[in-house]
Amino acid sequence: MSEPVEIDVFYDYSCPYVYRATMWLRDLQAAMGDALLVNWRYFPLEQVNSAEGPDWKLWEQPDDFRSRGLAAFRGAQAARRQGDDAFIAFHRALLNARHAEGKDLGKKETLLEAAKAANLDLDQFERDLADRDLLPAIGDDYLQGRNQLGVFGVPTFVFPNGGAAYLKLNEVPSPDLALPLFEEFRQTVQARPVIEEIKRPRKPTG
């Protein structure tokens, strides 16, 4: 790969495909270093699936609103205030808590455990977590993804030329396959706009 690549990835913490994509990108970044920059962008599926009408916004709900996933995004945004490295460590820890350990994303305890695992300043994290000024950034990412890029699900990858694709991995690729898979995926999404959709049929199990 001759030039650094910067990609946006729209995500929701509840999605197992996001967890697998994150582990894949972790291995990619370990192999590529500064040649790959990933911008994680919020895309709450709770907003996508809401039946409340077009004027309802998840990120505008009061603190006592019973949400399945908003707390996780607030935690991520609070972690960002401690720097990019703090965010990615929290991001991976929270995904691991949900998908490897089965923890509840809606519980503050889960967020604090992830923050501790990421070696964040816990006092600052708790203060920032309570700050409603975190919330507009969640809406900004969602609205840009939905209204400008047509994002409909997660994870969706957006490349520098505007090529974008929703990707489902059924397992985390082995580290030796991480880079070849990325190159194939990148070439298809960026350089093959004639391909609109590829979907594998599922063989009957009965």
mmCIF file with all atom_site columns, C-alpha atoms in Angstrom:
data_model
loop_
_atom_site.group_PDB
_atom_site.id
_atom_site.type_symbol
_atom_site.label_atom_id
_atom_site.label_alt_id
_atom_site.label_comp_id
_atom_site.label_asym_id
_atom_site.label_entity_id
_atom_site.label_seq_id
_atom_site.pdbx_PDB_ins_code
_atom_site.Cartn_x
_atom_site.Cartn_y
_atom_site.Cartn_z
_atom_site.occupancy
_atom_site.B_iso_or_equiv
_atom_site.pdbx_formal_charge
_atom_site.auth_seq_id
_atom_site.auth_comp_id
_atom_site.auth_asym_id
_atom_site.auth_atom_id
_atom_site.pdbx_PDB_model_num
ATOM 1   C CA . MET A 1 1   ? 0.000   0.000   0.000   1.00 0.00 ? 1   MET A CA 1
ATOM 2   C CA . SER A 1 2   ? 1.772   3.141   -1.229  1.00 0.00 ? 2   SER A CA 1
ATOM 3   C CA . GLU A 1 3   ? -0.150  5.913   0.540   1.00 0.00 ? 3   GLU A CA 1
ATOM 4   C CA . PRO A 1 4   ? -1.777  6.166   3.967   1.00 0.00 ? 4   PRO A CA 1
ATOM 5   C CA . VAL A 1 5   ? -5.477  5.330   3.991   1.00 0.00 ? 5   VAL A CA 1
ATOM 6   C CA . GLU A 1 6   ? -8.042  7.067   6.198   1.00 0.00 ? 6   GLU A CA 1
ATOM 7   C CA . ILE A 1 7   ? -11.466 5.464   6.564   1.00 0.00 ? 7   ILE A CA 1
ATOM 8   C CA . ASP A 1 8   ? -14.639 6.193   8.480   1.00 0.00 ? 8   ASP A CA 1
ATOM 9   C CA . VAL A 1 9   ? -16.452 3.285   10.118  1.00 0.00 ? 9   VAL A CA 1
ATOM 10  C CA . PHE A 1 10  ? -20.021 3.807   11.324  1.00 0.00 ? 10  PHE A CA 1
ATOM 11  C CA . TYR A 1 11  ? -20.846 1.561   14.252  1.00 0.00 ? 11  TYR A CA 1
ATOM 12  C CA . ASP A 1 12  ? -23.099 0.590   17.148  1.00 0.00 ? 12  ASP A CA 1
ATOM 13  C CA . TYR A 1 13  ? -21.789 -1.244  20.208  1.00 0.00 ? 13  TYR A CA 1
ATOM 14  C CA . SER A 1 14  ? -24.642 -3.750  20.207  1.00 0.00 ? 14  SER A CA 1
ATOM 15  C CA . CYS A 1 15  ? -23.675 -5.263  16.854  1.00 0.00 ? 15  CYS A CA 1
ATOM 16  C CA . PRO A 1 16  ? -21.543 -8.444  16.768  1.00 0.00 ? 16  PRO A CA 1
ATOM 17  C CA . TYR A 1 17  ? -20.360 -7.577  13.254  1.00 0.00 ? 17  TYR A CA 1
ATOM 18  C CA . VAL A 1 18  ? -18.922 -4.345  14.647  1.00 0.00 ? 18  VAL A CA 1
ATOM 19  C CA . TYR A 1 19  ? -17.052 -6.368  17.266  1.00 0.00 ? 19  TYR A CA 1
ATOM 20  C CA . ARG A 1 20  ? -15.516 -8.607  14.597  1.00 0.00 ? 20  ARG A CA 1
ATOM 21  C CA . ALA A 1 21  ? -14.672 -5.649  12.367  1.00 0.00 ? 21  ALA A CA 1
ATOM 22  C CA . THR A 1 22  ? -12.977 -3.922  15.296  1.00 0.00 ? 22  THR A CA 1
ATOM 23  C CA . MET A 1 23  ? -10.808 -6.961  16.004  1.00 0.00 ? 23  MET A CA 1
ATOM 24  C CA . TRP A 1 24  ? -9.927  -7.173  12.300  1.00 0.00 ? 24  TRP A CA 1
ATOM 25  C CA . LEU A 1 25  ? -9.008  -3.482  12.169  1.00 0.00 ? 25  LEU A CA 1
ATOM 26  C CA . ARG A 1 26  ? -6.968  -3.890  15.358  1.00 0.00 ? 26  ARG A CA 1
ATOM 27  C CA . ASP A 1 27  ? -4.807  -6.485  13.591  1.00 0.00 ? 27  ASP A CA 1
ATOM 28  C CA . LEU A 1 28  ? -4.655  -4.335  10.465  1.00 0.00 ? 28  LEU A CA 1
ATOM 29  C CA . GLN A 1 29  ? -3.440  -1.309  12.379  1.00 0.00 ? 29  GLN A CA 1
ATOM 30  C CA . ALA A 1 30  ? -0.860  -3.438  14.178  1.00 0.00 ? 30  ALA A CA 1
ATOM 31  C CA . ALA A 1 31  ? 0.474   -4.480  10.758  1.00 0.00 ? 31  ALA A CA 1
ATOM 32  C CA . MET A 1 32  ? 0.108   -1.141  8.961   1.00 0.00 ? 32  MET A CA 1
ATOM 33  C CA . GLY A 1 33  ? 0.852   1.363   11.712  1.00 0.00 ? 33  GLY A CA 1
ATOM 34  C CA . ASP A 1 34  ? 0.340   4.958   10.590  1.00 0.00 ? 34  ASP A CA 1
ATOM 35  C CA . ALA A 1 35  ? -0.600  3.813   7.085   1.00 0.00 ? 35  ALA A CA 1
ATOM 36  C CA . LEU A 1 36  ? -4.174  3.207   8.263   1.00 0.00 ? 36  LEU A CA 1
ATOM 37  C CA . LEU A 1 37  ? -6.262  5.734   10.176  1.00 0.00 ? 37  LEU A CA 1
ATOM 38  C CA . VAL A 1 38  ? -9.741  4.698   11.343  1.00 0.00 ? 38  VAL A CA 1
ATOM 39  C CA . ASN A 1 39  ? -12.341 7.257   12.361  1.00 0.00 ? 39  ASN A CA 1
ATOM 40  C CA . TRP A 1 40  ? -15.067 5.565   14.403  1.00 0.00 ? 40  TRP A CA 1
ATOM 41  C CA . ARG A 1 41  ? -18.417 7.272   13.751  1.00 0.00 ? 41  ARG A CA 1
ATOM 42  C CA . TYR A 1 42  ? -21.547 6.823   15.870  1.00 0.00 ? 42  TYR A CA 1
ATOM 43  C CA . PHE A 1 43  ? -24.602 5.253   14.241  1.00 0.00 ? 43  PHE A CA 1
ATOM 44  C CA . PRO A 1 44  ? -27.167 4.214   16.878  1.00 0.00 ? 44  PRO A CA 1
ATOM 45  C CA . LEU A 1 45  ? -29.378 1.405   15.614  1.00 0.00 ? 45  LEU A CA 1
ATOM 46  C CA . GLU A 1 46  ? -31.912 2.414   18.257  1.00 0.00 ? 46  GLU A CA 1
ATOM 47  C CA . GLN A 1 47  ? -32.509 5.543   16.184  1.00 0.00 ? 47  GLN A CA 1
ATOM 48  C CA . VAL A 1 48  ? -32.692 3.557   12.934  1.00 0.00 ? 48  VAL A CA 1
ATOM 49  C CA . ASN A 1 49  ? -35.305 1.209   14.388  1.00 0.00 ? 49  ASN A CA 1
ATOM 50  C CA . SER A 1 50  ? -37.345 3.784   16.296  1.00 0.00 ? 50  SER A CA 1
ATOM 51  C CA . ALA A 1 51  ? -41.088 3.872   15.691  1.00 0.00 ? 51  ALA A CA 1
ATOM 52  C CA . GLU A 1 52  ? -41.413 7.324   17.270  1.00 0.00 ? 52  GLU A CA 1
ATOM 53  C CA . GLY A 1 53  ? -41.502 9.277   14.014  1.00 0.00 ? 53  GLY A CA 1
ATOM 54  C CA . PRO A 1 54  ? -39.001 11.454  12.125  1.00 0.00 ? 54  PRO A CA 1
ATOM 55  C CA . ASP A 1 55  ? -38.796 14.197  14.759  1.00 0.00 ? 55  ASP A CA 1
ATOM 56  C CA . TRP A 1 56  ? -37.706 11.888  17.594  1.00 0.00 ? 56  TRP A CA 1
ATOM 57  C CA . LYS A 1 57  ? -33.975 11.948  18.323  1.00 0.00 ? 57  LYS A CA 1
ATOM 58  C CA . LEU A 1 58  ? -32.309 9.443   20.646  1.00 0.00 ? 58  LEU A CA 1
ATOM 59  C CA . TRP A 1 59  ? -29.567 11.900  21.621  1.00 0.00 ? 59  TRP A CA 1
ATOM 60  C CA . GLU A 1 60  ? -32.165 14.490  22.737  1.00 0.00 ? 60  GLU A CA 1
ATOM 61  C CA . GLN A 1 61  ? -33.892 12.231  25.266  1.00 0.00 ? 61  GLN A CA 1
ATOM 62  C CA . PRO A 1 62  ? -33.693 13.010  29.006  1.00 0.00 ? 62  PRO A CA 1
ATOM 63  C CA . ASP A 1 63  ? -31.191 11.248  31.233  1.00 0.00 ? 63  ASP A CA 1
ATOM 64  C CA . ASP A 1 64  ? -33.867 8.992   32.714  1.00 0.00 ? 64  ASP A CA 1
ATOM 65  C CA . PHE A 1 65  ? -34.879 7.640   29.274  1.00 0.00 ? 65  PHE A CA 1
ATOM 66  C CA . ARG A 1 66  ? -34.497 3.850   29.216  1.00 0.00 ? 66  ARG A CA 1
ATOM 67  C CA . SER A 1 67  ? -32.170 3.322   26.267  1.00 0.00 ? 67  SER A CA 1
ATOM 68  C CA . ARG A 1 68  ? -30.542 0.108   25.088  1.00 0.00 ? 68  ARG A CA 1
ATOM 69  C CA . GLY A 1 69  ? -27.426 1.775   23.737  1.00 0.00 ? 69  GLY A CA 1
ATOM 70  C CA . LEU A 1 70  ? -27.174 5.516   24.321  1.00 0.00 ? 70  LEU A CA 1
ATOM 71  C CA . ALA A 1 71  ? -25.067 5.114   27.465  1.00 0.00 ? 71  ALA A CA 1
ATOM 72  C CA . ALA A 1 72  ? -22.404 3.270   25.465  1.00 0.00 ? 72  ALA A CA 1
ATOM 73  C CA . PHE A 1 73  ? -22.099 6.158   23.012  1.00 0.00 ? 73  PHE A CA 1
ATOM 74  C CA . ARG A 1 74  ? -21.919 8.628   25.893  1.00 0.00 ? 74  ARG A CA 1
ATOM 75  C CA . GLY A 1 75  ? -19.133 6.535   27.381  1.00 0.00 ? 75  GLY A CA 1
ATOM 76  C CA . ALA A 1 76  ? -17.248 6.540   24.089  1.00 0.00 ? 76  ALA A CA 1
ATOM 77  C CA . GLN A 1 77  ? -17.567 10.295  23.768  1.00 0.00 ? 77  GLN A CA 1
ATOM 78  C CA . ALA A 1 78  ? -16.429 10.745  27.376  1.00 0.00 ? 78  ALA A CA 1
ATOM 79  C CA . ALA A 1 79  ? -13.391 8.566   26.636  1.00 0.00 ? 79  ALA A CA 1
ATOM 80  C CA . ARG A 1 80  ? -12.553 10.724  23.602  1.00 0.00 ? 80  ARG A CA 1
ATOM 81  C CA . ARG A 1 81  ? -12.008 13.653  25.950  1.00 0.00 ? 81  ARG A CA 1
ATOM 82  C CA . GLN A 1 82  ? -8.964  11.800  27.273  1.00 0.00 ? 82  GLN A CA 1
ATOM 83  C CA . GLY A 1 83  ? -7.434  11.445  23.807  1.00 0.00 ? 83  GLY A CA 1
ATOM 84  C CA . ASP A 1 84  ? -7.517  9.167   20.778  1.00 0.00 ? 84  ASP A CA 1
ATOM 85  C CA . ASP A 1 85  ? -5.604  6.349   22.474  1.00 0.00 ? 85  ASP A CA 1
ATOM 86  C CA . ALA A 1 86  ? -7.996  6.463   25.427  1.00 0.00 ? 86  ALA A CA 1
ATOM 87  C CA . PHE A 1 87  ? -10.962 6.269   23.081  1.00 0.00 ? 87  PHE A CA 1
ATOM 88  C CA . ILE A 1 88  ? -9.746  3.245   21.147  1.00 0.00 ? 88  ILE A CA 1
ATOM 89  C CA . ALA A 1 89  ? -8.789  1.402   24.337  1.00 0.00 ? 89  ALA A CA 1
ATOM 90  C CA . PHE A 1 90  ? -12.259 2.068   25.775  1.00 0.00 ? 90  PHE A CA 1
ATOM 91  C CA . HIS A 1 91  ? -13.918 1.205   22.457  1.00 0.00 ? 91  HIS A CA 1
ATOM 92  C CA . ARG A 1 92  ? -12.270 -2.214  22.356  1.00 0.00 ? 92  ARG A CA 1
ATOM 93  C CA . ALA A 1 93  ? -12.842 -2.853  26.059  1.00 0.00 ? 93  ALA A CA 1
ATOM 94  C CA . LEU A 1 94  ? -16.543 -2.041  25.818  1.00 0.00 ? 94  LEU A CA 1
ATOM 95  C CA . LEU A 1 95  ? -17.049 -4.222  22.756  1.00 0.00 ? 95  LEU A CA 1
ATOM 96  C CA . ASN A 1 96  ? -15.272 -7.045  24.558  1.00 0.00 ? 96  ASN A CA 1
ATOM 97  C CA . ALA A 1 97  ? -17.476 -6.537  27.621  1.00 0.00 ? 97  ALA A CA 1
ATOM 98  C CA . ARG A 1 98  ? -20.603 -6.830  25.482  1.00 0.00 ? 98  ARG A CA 1
ATOM 99  C CA . HIS A 1 99  ? -19.686 -9.545  22.999  1.00 0.00 ? 99  HIS A CA 1
ATOM 100 C CA . ALA A 1 100 ? -17.114 -11.681 24.844  1.00 0.00 ? 100 ALA A CA 1
ATOM 101 C CA . GLU A 1 101 ? -18.483 -11.310 28.376  1.00 0.00 ? 101 GLU A CA 1
ATOM 102 C CA . GLY A 1 102 ? -22.194 -10.655 27.764  1.00 0.00 ? 102 GLY A CA 1
ATOM 103 C CA . LYS A 1 103 ? -22.318 -7.456  29.835  1.00 0.00 ? 103 LYS A CA 1
ATOM 104 C CA . ASP A 1 104 ? -25.247 -5.018  29.683  1.00 0.00 ? 104 ASP A CA 1
ATOM 105 C CA . LEU A 1 105 ? -24.318 -1.851  27.768  1.00 0.00 ? 105 LEU A CA 1
ATOM 106 C CA . GLY A 1 106 ? -27.031 0.116   29.546  1.00 0.00 ? 106 GLY A CA 1
ATOM 107 C CA . LYS A 1 107 ? -25.441 -0.269  32.979  1.00 0.00 ? 107 LYS A CA 1
ATOM 108 C CA . LYS A 1 108 ? -23.048 2.350   34.279  1.00 0.00 ? 108 LYS A CA 1
ATOM 109 C CA . GLU A 1 109 ? -21.080 -0.444  35.940  1.00 0.00 ? 109 GLU A CA 1
ATOM 110 C CA . THR A 1 110 ? -20.253 -1.874  32.507  1.00 0.00 ? 110 THR A CA 1
ATOM 111 C CA . LEU A 1 111 ? -18.996 1.509   31.300  1.00 0.00 ? 111 LEU A CA 1
ATOM 112 C CA . LEU A 1 112 ? -16.852 1.983   34.407  1.00 0.00 ? 112 LEU A CA 1
ATOM 113 C CA . GLU A 1 113 ? -15.357 -1.492  34.064  1.00 0.00 ? 113 GLU A CA 1
ATOM 114 C CA . ALA A 1 114 ? -14.455 -0.744  30.433  1.00 0.00 ? 114 ALA A CA 1
ATOM 115 C CA . ALA A 1 115 ? -12.978 2.620   31.433  1.00 0.00 ? 115 ALA A CA 1
ATOM 116 C CA . LYS A 1 116 ? -10.890 0.900   34.117  1.00 0.00 ? 116 LYS A CA 1
ATOM 117 C CA . ALA A 1 117 ? -9.717  -1.764  31.648  1.00 0.00 ? 117 ALA A CA 1
ATOM 118 C CA . ALA A 1 118 ? -8.706  1.058   29.288  1.00 0.00 ? 118 ALA A CA 1
ATOM 119 C CA . ASN A 1 119 ? -6.707  2.762   32.071  1.00 0.00 ? 119 ASN A CA 1
ATOM 120 C CA . LEU A 1 120 ? -8.742  5.959   31.864  1.00 0.00 ? 120 LEU A CA 1
ATOM 121 C CA . ASP A 1 121 ? -8.855  8.606   34.574  1.00 0.00 ? 121 ASP A CA 1
ATOM 122 C CA . LEU A 1 122 ? -12.020 7.308   36.236  1.00 0.00 ? 122 LEU A CA 1
ATOM 123 C CA . ASP A 1 123 ? -12.899 10.535  38.049  1.00 0.00 ? 123 ASP A CA 1
ATOM 124 C CA . GLN A 1 124 ? -12.712 12.525  34.839  1.00 0.00 ? 124 GLN A CA 1
ATOM 125 C CA . PHE A 1 125 ? -14.589 9.805   32.976  1.00 0.00 ? 125 PHE A CA 1
ATOM 126 C CA . GLU A 1 126 ? -17.499 9.908   35.429  1.00 0.00 ? 126 GLU A CA 1
ATOM 127 C CA . ARG A 1 127 ? -17.667 13.704  35.274  1.00 0.00 ? 127 ARG A CA 1
ATOM 128 C CA . ASP A 1 128 ? -17.638 13.701  31.495  1.00 0.00 ? 128 ASP A CA 1
ATOM 129 C CA . LEU A 1 129 ? -20.151 10.856  31.302  1.00 0.00 ? 129 LEU A CA 1
ATOM 130 C CA . ALA A 1 130 ? -22.702 13.065  33.081  1.00 0.00 ? 130 ALA A CA 1
ATOM 131 C CA . ASP A 1 131 ? -22.155 15.995  30.694  1.00 0.00 ? 131 ASP A CA 1
ATOM 132 C CA . ARG A 1 132 ? -25.004 16.341  28.194  1.00 0.00 ? 132 ARG A CA 1
ATOM 133 C CA . ASP A 1 133 ? -22.702 18.371  25.950  1.00 0.00 ? 133 ASP A CA 1
ATOM 134 C CA . LEU A 1 134 ? -21.467 14.960  24.760  1.00 0.00 ? 134 LEU A CA 1
ATOM 135 C CA . LEU A 1 135 ? -24.765 14.159  23.077  1.00 0.00 ? 135 LEU A CA 1
ATOM 136 C CA . PRO A 1 136 ? -24.865 16.388  19.956  1.00 0.00 ? 136 PRO A CA 1
ATOM 137 C CA . ALA A 1 137 ? -21.788 14.633  18.503  1.00 0.00 ? 137 ALA A CA 1
ATOM 138 C CA . ILE A 1 138 ? -23.756 11.379  18.442  1.00 0.00 ? 138 ILE A CA 1
ATOM 139 C CA . GLY A 1 139 ? -26.508 13.029  16.429  1.00 0.00 ? 139 GLY A CA 1
ATOM 140 C CA . ASP A 1 140 ? -24.038 14.759  14.117  1.00 0.00 ? 140 ASP A CA 1
ATOM 141 C CA . ASP A 1 141 ? -22.438 11.445  13.117  1.00 0.00 ? 141 ASP A CA 1
ATOM 142 C CA . TYR A 1 142 ? -25.776 9.708   12.701  1.00 0.00 ? 142 TYR A CA 1
ATOM 143 C CA . LEU A 1 143 ? -27.324 12.445  10.569  1.00 0.00 ? 143 LEU A CA 1
ATOM 144 C CA . GLN A 1 144 ? -24.298 12.748  8.322   1.00 0.00 ? 144 GLN A CA 1
ATOM 145 C CA . GLY A 1 145 ? -24.186 8.995   7.849   1.00 0.00 ? 145 GLY A CA 1
ATOM 146 C CA . ARG A 1 146 ? -27.903 8.673   7.174   1.00 0.00 ? 146 ARG A CA 1
ATOM 147 C CA . ASN A 1 147 ? -28.603 11.840  5.192   1.00 0.00 ? 147 ASN A CA 1
ATOM 148 C CA . GLN A 1 148 ? -25.378 12.413  3.279   1.00 0.00 ? 148 GLN A CA 1
ATOM 149 C CA . LEU A 1 149 ? -23.917 8.933   2.823   1.00 0.00 ? 149 LEU A CA 1
ATOM 150 C CA . GLY A 1 150 ? -26.998 6.710   2.915   1.00 0.00 ? 150 GLY A CA 1
ATOM 151 C CA . VAL A 1 151 ? -25.721 4.548   5.763   1.00 0.00 ? 151 VAL A CA 1
ATOM 152 C CA . PHE A 1 152 ? -28.385 2.049   6.835   1.00 0.00 ? 152 PHE A CA 1
ATOM 153 C CA . GLY A 1 153 ? -26.544 -0.480  9.003   1.00 0.00 ? 153 GLY A CA 1
ATOM 154 C CA . VAL A 1 154 ? -23.308 -1.221  10.820  1.00 0.00 ? 154 VAL A CA 1
ATOM 155 C CA . PRO A 1 155 ? -20.467 -1.572  10.313  1.00 0.00 ? 155 PRO A CA 1
ATOM 156 C CA . THR A 1 156 ? -20.339 0.645   7.237   1.00 0.00 ? 156 THR A CA 1
ATOM 157 C CA . PHE A 1 157 ? -16.910 1.542   5.858   1.00 0.00 ? 157 PHE A CA 1
ATOM 158 C CA . VAL A 1 158 ? -16.393 4.797   3.959   1.00 0.00 ? 158 VAL A CA 1
ATOM 159 C CA . PHE A 1 159 ? -13.225 5.258   1.910   1.00 0.00 ? 159 PHE A CA 1
ATOM 160 C CA . PRO A 1 160 ? -11.597 8.570   0.885   1.00 0.00 ? 160 PRO A CA 1
ATOM 161 C CA . ASN A 1 161 ? -13.163 8.623   -2.591  1.00 0.00 ? 161 ASN A CA 1
ATOM 162 C CA . GLY A 1 162 ? -16.642 8.266   -1.087  1.00 0.00 ? 162 GLY A CA 1
ATOM 163 C CA . GLY A 1 163 ? -16.957 4.567   -1.831  1.00 0.00 ? 163 GLY A CA 1
ATOM 164 C CA . ALA A 1 164 ? -18.828 2.912   1.022   1.00 0.00 ? 164 ALA A CA 1
ATOM 165 C CA . ALA A 1 165 ? -19.967 -0.571  1.964   1.00 0.00 ? 165 ALA A CA 1
ATOM 166 C CA . TYR A 1 166 ? -21.730 -2.415  4.759   1.00 0.00 ? 166 TYR A CA 1
ATOM 167 C CA . LEU A 1 167 ? -19.666 -5.465  5.741   1.00 0.00 ? 167 LEU A CA 1
ATOM 168 C CA . LYS A 1 168 ? -20.604 -8.535  7.783   1.00 0.00 ? 168 LYS A CA 1
ATOM 169 C CA . LEU A 1 169 ? -17.802 -10.837 8.907   1.00 0.00 ? 169 LEU A CA 1
ATOM 170 C CA . ASN A 1 170 ? -18.851 -14.247 10.218  1.00 0.00 ? 170 ASN A CA 1
ATOM 171 C CA . GLU A 1 171 ? -15.593 -14.505 12.167  1.00 0.00 ? 171 GLU A CA 1
ATOM 172 C CA . VAL A 1 172 ? -12.489 -12.439 12.887  1.00 0.00 ? 172 VAL A CA 1
ATOM 173 C CA . PRO A 1 173 ? -9.956  -13.028 10.084  1.00 0.00 ? 173 PRO A CA 1
ATOM 174 C CA . SER A 1 174 ? -6.661  -14.523 11.195  1.00 0.00 ? 174 SER A CA 1
ATOM 175 C CA . PRO A 1 175 ? -3.846  -11.938 11.466  1.00 0.00 ? 175 PRO A CA 1
ATOM 176 C CA . ASP A 1 176 ? -2.108  -13.300 8.353   1.00 0.00 ? 176 ASP A CA 1
ATOM 177 C CA . LEU A 1 177 ? -5.286  -12.746 6.318   1.00 0.00 ? 177 LEU A CA 1
ATOM 178 C CA . ALA A 1 178 ? -6.103  -9.317  7.749   1.00 0.00 ? 178 ALA A CA 1
ATOM 179 C CA . LEU A 1 179 ? -4.141  -7.260  5.224   1.00 0.00 ? 179 LEU A CA 1
ATOM 180 C CA . PRO A 1 180 ? -4.942  -9.276  2.066   1.00 0.00 ? 180 PRO A CA 1
ATOM 181 C CA . LEU A 1 181 ? -8.640  -9.180  2.961   1.00 0.00 ? 181 LEU A CA 1
ATOM 182 C CA . PHE A 1 182 ? -8.501  -5.424  3.480   1.00 0.00 ? 182 PHE A CA 1
ATOM 183 C CA . GLU A 1 183 ? -6.800  -4.868  0.118   1.00 0.00 ? 183 GLU A CA 1
ATOM 184 C CA . GLU A 1 184 ? -9.431  -6.964  -1.661  1.00 0.00 ? 184 GLU A CA 1
ATOM 185 C CA . PHE A 1 185 ? -12.263 -5.210  0.155   1.00 0.00 ? 185 PHE A CA 1
ATOM 186 C CA . ARG A 1 186 ? -10.781 -1.773  -0.501  1.00 0.00 ? 186 ARG A CA 1
ATOM 187 C CA . GLN A 1 187 ? -10.301 -2.444  -4.203  1.00 0.00 ? 187 GLN A CA 1
ATOM 188 C CA . THR A 1 188 ? -13.862 -3.690  -4.565  1.00 0.00 ? 188 THR A CA 1
ATOM 189 C CA . VAL A 1 189 ? -15.449 -0.779  -2.707  1.00 0.00 ? 189 VAL A CA 1
ATOM 190 C CA . GLN A 1 190 ? -13.274 2.012   -4.116  1.00 0.00 ? 190 GLN A CA 1
ATOM 191 C CA . ALA A 1 191 ? -12.543 0.879   -7.638  1.00 0.00 ? 191 ALA A CA 1
ATOM 192 C CA . ARG A 1 192 ? -15.494 -1.313  -8.612  1.00 0.00 ? 192 ARG A CA 1
ATOM 193 C CA . PRO A 1 193 ? -18.632 0.875   -8.373  1.00 0.00 ? 193 PRO A CA 1
ATOM 194 C CA . VAL A 1 194 ? -20.301 -1.456  -10.889 1.00 0.00 ? 194 VAL A CA 1
ATOM 195 C CA . ILE A 1 195 ? -20.664 -3.957  -8.003  1.00 0.00 ? 195 ILE A CA 1
ATOM 196 C CA . GLU A 1 196 ? -23.675 -2.855  -5.967  1.00 0.00 ? 196 GLU A CA 1
ATOM 197 C CA . GLU A 1 197 ? -24.233 -5.888  -3.742  1.00 0.00 ? 197 GLU A CA 1
ATOM 198 C CA . ILE A 1 198 ? -22.753 -9.302  -3.024  1.00 0.00 ? 198 ILE A CA 1
ATOM 199 C CA . LYS A 1 199 ? -24.668 -11.645 -0.734  1.00 0.00 ? 199 LYS A CA 1
ATOM 200 C CA . ARG A 1 200 ? -24.032 -15.297 -0.090  1.00 0.00 ? 200 ARG A CA 1
ATOM 201 C CA . PRO A 1 201 ? -26.955 -17.738 -0.120  1.00 0.00 ? 201 PRO A CA 1
ATOM 202 C CA . ARG A 1 202 ? -27.394 -19.837 2.990   1.00 0.00 ? 202 ARG A CA 1
ATOM 203 C CA . LYS A 1 203 ? -27.545 -23.577 2.504   1.00 0.00 ? 203 LYS A CA 1
ATOM 204 C CA . PRO A 1 204 ? -30.544 -25.325 4.099   1.00 0.00 ? 204 PRO A CA 1
ATOM 205 C CA . THR A 1 205 ? -29.689 -26.832 7.457   1.00 0.00 ? 205 THR A CA 1
ATOM 206 C CA . GLY A 1 206 ? -32.612 -29.242 7.749   1.00 0.00 ? 206 GLY A CA 1
#
